[in-house]
Structure formats: C-alpha cells, structure tokens
C-alpha cells in the first residue's frame, strides 16, 4: 500500500518541508494583500499581515506574482485568489487527493503545502491541462471515454495524479496503477473505470 | 418506440457532463462566489451530552471581521428540523419526535452538535471569534450504543422520548410465524451487527445563502439531492416563509449517497442569518465536520431466525432489530429501518410467513438516516446471511438452497406488504455462476490451500424495492410527502429541446441518460437536448434523487411530457399537411401522413408552433412545451445475484477480495456504461462496509474515534479487484421505459456476498461468527480463538 509520490508527504518529495500547520486552520480563507497575474490585478481586501510573503510562480504557463499571508495553503491560493476552482478540497488531513496539482511536473497535494513553498515553481492545475484550443489532454479524453468519473469531484486530482503516474510508470499494469492511486479517494466509481482510463491514457500519451 | 430509439437506447453514449468536470469548470457549491460574501463557522459541542448553563458571545461579537454571532436564543420564530416520515408504533401511538433545534437550545446531544454560528469576513476570523465564545457546559453521562440506550438507567437524552425510545414497530403475522416455527424441521439462528457507516461523499457539504432586500427573498446554493424538498421543508416547516421567497440551487454536487438528501441545520441557519447580516454567507464543511455531522448510515443490532422444513424449504422468518436514530430524527430516519427494511425480508424467496419487530432508540451520536440502499442492505444482509447459514446447517449447496425457495410466479405478493411485478432469479443466478466460474472454485480453493491460504465463495441473491414510490402507498405507511416526479419538455422554436427534471444528478449522468431518452423518442440529435436540474427557480416541483428512482420515476415523467409534445405536434402537422389528425404518424423525427411520403420535420412543427402564421389558432394554443407529473403505481424490484470470492491469510487475518461478480436485473437499460459504473461504485461501497469501514464512538465519552481518513478506512483503489458485471433483463411492467433502477444494487448485494465468502473460507477452521468489517484483527483473533 506504499505510495511513492503522493500519500507520504507530497511536499517533501517536491523538495520542501511541510510546515506544522494547526490542523483546525487548514482550510482557512486567509487574508491576502495583493495578487497580480499577467492579466489581472486584484486589490487586497485585508490589512497587511506581519507574516505576508512575496510569491512569484508560474501557474498554467502564466506568470503570477502575489503577496500573501505566509500561512496561505497552495490550494487556497489557487481557489480563492486565482479563481482556479477546478482544484478541490475533500479533506483536512491530506488524504483524499482531490487537491492534487503538478508542481514542476510532479503530483503534489495542494492542501499539504503552503503557497510560499511554490515560490519559483511551475504549477499546473486541471484548468491548464487541455490544449489552448480546448482539445482534451489524452488522459482527460481517456477518463471520458472509459467513464472514469461520475460526480466529478475527485476527478481533477485523479487526472493530475494519473498524468504524473504515467510519467513515472509509462507501462504500469493494473496492480501498479491501483497502488499508485492509493492517495486519491473516489467514492463514486469503485476505481475500476479509473484504472481503465489510466491504462488507455498511458497508451495515448505514449504515441 | 420509434426506429431512432434503437440507435440511442441501450447505447453507451459518452457523458455530456464530463468535459466540464474534466477541465475543472464544473461548479460545485464551494466554487460559488458572491460579491461581498462572508464566511460561516459553526462552534460545535466538544461533549456528547451536556447542559448548556450559559453562552457568552460578547468577546466574539467584538472580534475583528465579525459581522454576526448567533446562538439558539437568537433564533426567534425558527422551528426545529422536521422528520418526513411518521412511524406508528405497535402500541398504536405515534413515534416520539423530540425537537431537532437548528442551534442548540439549552443542551447538546452529540459531539459536533451545533452551538453557535459565527459570521465574519474570513473563515479564519470566524474561527478565531468562535474560539473566544465561552460556553459553560455541565457534562452529562452519555450513551452511544442503540442497545445500551434502551437499558434501565441509561442517560436520558430527550424529555420527549422516555427511555430513549423512538418507537417499537412491527410488520407481519406473528401468529403464523410462531405456528410455522413450531413445526419446523430445522431452525437457523443468527446474531447480526450491521456496522455503522459514514457516507463520505468526496465533496463535503456546503452552502451559500444570500438575501435580497429588493424583494425580500433568499437564494441558497447547497450540496443537496433534492432542492424542492429542501426548500419546502426549510420554508414551510422551519422558517415560516412562503416557498416562493426561497430559491434553492443544487449545482454540481460531488456525490450524495443519501447524505445530501436531508435538511441540515447548517444551511437553514445560513439562510436565516443572511437576512440578519444582509450579506451572502458561505459555509463549506471541513472533512472533520462531515464525519461528525453528516447523517450516518446502518447501525442495527439484530437477532434473526429462519425456520425450514426437512427439504430446505423456508417456512418462516423472525427478525428482531434494535436500531440507532442518533441524537435527533433526521429527515427520513424513521422510515429507513422500518418501511425500507422489514418490507424486503422476503428477499427472492417464497417464505410464507415473516415477522419483524424493530425498536429505534436515541443515542448521543450523529443522526442516522438513509445511506446508499437505506434499509435494503440491512434486510439483504439478514436474509442472505441466514440463507447461507441454513445451507451450511443443512449441508446443502448455496445455489441449491436458494433455488429451492426462489419465487417464480409473478406478480407475487410477499407476506411483508410488497407485490413484486416481475423477475427471473434463476436467470441472474445461472449467469452469475457462469461469470464467476463457480465450477472451477474447488480447484482454486485447493491451489490456495497449497499456498497456506483459505479460499471462500459467498452468494447474495438480493432484491430491492426502488422507484420510490406510489404516493398513496407511501402515505398509508406514514410518509408526509408525495413521491411522484415532474418532468417538463420545452421545445424551442428551431427544434432544440430543453428538459427540466425534478430528479437531481450528483454523479448519475442524467444529463446524458435523460437526453438519450428524449433524443431517441423525438428522433433528434442528442446534442440538441439540454437537461436542466437542481434549481427551484427553473424546474417544476419535483422530489429529487434517492432510492434508485430517477429513471424509473423521473424518466417516466419526461416520457409522459414527450407524449404530450408529440400529441400536440400531430395536431399541428395535421393542419399543415391538411390531413386528419388520426392519420398522422410520428417516427424518426418526422410527422407523416400515413401511407404517403408527405411529412413535416420535427423542427418545422416547432417553428410553426412559435411562429403561428399558418396555425389552427382557433383550436390550439401556440407554443410547444409540456409538463407531466408521474406517480408510480408500484415500486420497482431490481434483483440479482452477487458472488464474491475471498482469500484469507490465516497468519495475518488479511482478507483479500480476489473476485467479485454481479449479475443484475435492472429492467431495460438506457446506457449500459453508466449502469455498470453505478454497479461498480455500489459494490465498492458494499465491500467497503464488509471489509473496511466502521464508525466507532467511544463508549465512555461519546467521542467519535473514527473522525478522519486516518481512522475511518475508506476503500482505496488497491483494496478492490476489478469486478465482473453483467445484466439480465425482465422489463418493469408498470412504467413505459421498463426500467427498475440501478443506483443502490451494489451496496445492497455486496456486503452479504462478501461476508458469506468470509464465513465459507473460515468454516473448516471452526470460526462461526465474524462481524463486519472483516478486519485482519477480527479474523486473526477468531482463528486463534477457534484453534484454542
Ligand atoms: S484536500 Fe488535499 S488531500 Fe484532501
Ligand atoms: S467521481 Fe465522485 S468521488 Fe470520484
């Protein structure tokens, strides 16, 4: 049941340590001073926090700079400040994987790391996966074709995990896929069609 | 059905809804953002049972960013949350129905009970303020077990429920059952615990409420399975508002499984408070709150007996269950272990006499209500464990003892109030046995034994009553609502169609299945059909989605509306084609004069209806839009055979599900891909119950011990095998689609199949009882005990 990418300290694998977050605050909407992306500028609504930090990172290929409260989680930053609500929050203990995004190409749980830890990194969310013309990424297309989703809530995290999984294990068999998806919970599908989708997506990505 | 039906009905059409979910642009409740919105945080009870001596909110009210702090004392004119089903006890009296306050009134009754609502500019500020609320609790002794709660001297939870009893209710002919037991050749007896589960839709509950001063009205976005019922209950029973003043929108909803049917305190408090603070308020449950406050499922303790003659024919069944209601009666709690449970105890069998007695108690735990299957998994578990044990006792093969008792003549009236319209239980069992390669099991068992492993095979030939429900029957059984469904078909001028349904999709794929039905019937492209659901501002009054009812009941309402559309279309066509209405036929999207090639396309008729220049205005209204309400005449009865194969490592007690086969009869299937997906998901939840999941409260303190994904074992991808899934069809006899419903079957059939397999594997070792979940510890300990 070991999982080499996600379940055990995703942030650690990305080269940064998970801070000791008070668990009861792990989903707070935290004050933010100022966010600027290449196309939008949002003026902060709250007073400057003594703990604010400056960030500059790339999100789905666009440069973003922002000043945020140091405690802001990456998932909060993406959802609340960049309005990228495709990344979901399904738990407060880092175990459901609904928040999975790619950080410098590796799957991480965005609820399990601070936005500050993504400073300088390239973040890819589900919104950035399809081509600019709307053509689905092969993994997205495979999930549709194989009915790998029902309510869709786990889906963005599942797809991002799957993309990372295939990068690491291009020829994964069913057993490996099941083990590798251990960090992503789905309550709807029973996982079977997700496994099919990953297999089909892997084949399409290899082309 | 027209020719085009064949091209769509029964096809695995890929889902219309998928692209938005796959690209991250679905809109779930927590994604909704209103300008100037505030955030709610609920201060919850840390105690299972306590008197509230005083609440001091002064500091919280003065805290930064806070726009409102409310306690039970502030909720003037707000009633408690209602229960939608009245159960009348064996004493002839109505059940005890204690108040279910929106915010605690002087007492808290389970850990997580909501005590105060704090509204602030940010969640962090709301939490900080909540921490500064001073609640003076007088902690009381608590009780969490439904059996202990009924014992003399148990802590008294509600004044209105002496001895913590909600009701004792019974069904069946006790005299006939006693007489049959007296002459039985064999009696099989079992004590059964149906473990308490926490539903755990991956989207936590969430709500966003806003108030408009312009017209004194409210809008509520909420993760919910039936927005109209939510609105009706909240306005008419709790807040005392006209329904028209509240619009309820259940946008994309991330799974429900029953837990999002109910009217909860949080969204009710939010609506009320949105007027007080005059700003939108958002609340999204943290997973910890979901564990503590979503309505849980199951939690039965049962003694059951089956009487048989010497040939293995079932003579009678006797069932006594004690069931947990939790601290308060949730919306449909009372109906689940009664109407949806005891009525299913006949299973697929001709057992002539059945008696069930159910006692429901209040405890210091979260409310318990419908969870995928709702009563029917509990009934199936009782029946199928009994049948399995009877087969063992009487040394009969598991398929044989079932076949000796199968119902084969339909319609069949059971001794527990239902009349099955149709079915073919031999067919699903035959097919499942083939798919599961039962013939090869002995060899697989021998091979496993060589590796030191114990293999077992378990059957579950289940039935369920779905398609809820004939309103008059439900009413006679205590339902306080109707159970029909509404459908509206709006043909737009150029021939595209917008369908408004009272059913709600939270993963079931209605936008696709319903579009298949409509496009098939009208002979138009599926891309020209849009299905709208989940918004009381747009859809007709409907009863929502639960009990595997959407296609059988909601789909039928749409078909009835389509019939009206086609009938009106024929009138328009008759006028345009200068023919008699009786001579107009509709097929393949064309209205044709019978026996000629003179026809009008569907879009020509719709255009004429909206641009009525050449139109029978004297006799026919313009426009092409029809609504239908459908109230079913009977339940539907999906049934099937599930066969599970397990392998147990006696050294570690680890149970591995090596194969799971399901052959189900859901009646006619519109989209096999979606149906298979429903079975997969249901089976995964059923195996979850049997192998992994268990909600545990500490008996002393009433604290929830399984309050996170670290403690509550959800099925993960590597816990499950790939399932083999097949279908056999006997069409439902009383709805035009012939559909029975498929959403719950997996969760209903699987637990018994798996636990029968576990008991089969352990039989030779002398282990006679393993309760769910069959955790390694339990299995290992039972093996050790049997060896000693
Ligand atoms: S929300 Fe990140 S793992 Fe659950
Ligand atoms: S599709 Fe609903 S949780 Fe995975």
Short mmCIF file of N, CA and C in Angstrom, two decimals, chain B residues 762-768 782 786:
data_model
loop_
_atom_site.label_atom_id
_atom_site.label_comp_id
_atom_site.label_asym_id
_atom_site.label_seq_id
_atom_site.Cartn_x
_atom_site.Cartn_y
_atom_site.Cartn_z
N UNK B 762 -13.70 -19.61 6.30
CA UNK B 762 -13.28 -19.92 7.68
C UNK B 762 -14.00 -21.12 8.26
N UNK B 763 -14.95 -21.67 7.50
CA UNK B 763 -15.80 -22.75 8.02
C UNK B 763 -14.99 -23.93 8.56
N UNK B 764 -14.04 -24.37 7.74
CA UNK B 764 -13.27 -25.56 8.12
C UNK B 764 -12.40 -25.29 9.34
N UNK B 765 -12.09 -24.03 9.60
CA UNK B 765 -11.27 -23.69 10.77
C UNK B 765 -12.11 -23.60 12.04
N UNK B 766 -13.43 -23.73 11.88
CA UNK B 766 -14.28 -23.71 13.06
C UNK B 766 -14.74 -22.32 13.50
N UNK B 767 -14.48 -21.31 12.66
CA UNK B 767 -14.94 -19.96 13.01
C UNK B 767 -16.39 -19.81 12.58
N UNK B 768 -17.26 -19.37 13.48
CA UNK B 768 -18.68 -19.29 13.15
C UNK B 768 -19.19 -17.87 13.02
N UNK B 782 -10.39 -14.45 15.66
CA UNK B 782 -11.38 -15.53 15.59
C UNK B 782 -10.69 -16.86 15.28
N UNK B 786 -10.68 -20.06 17.70
CA UNK B 786 -11.19 -21.35 17.22
C UNK B 786 -10.15 -22.45 17.42
#
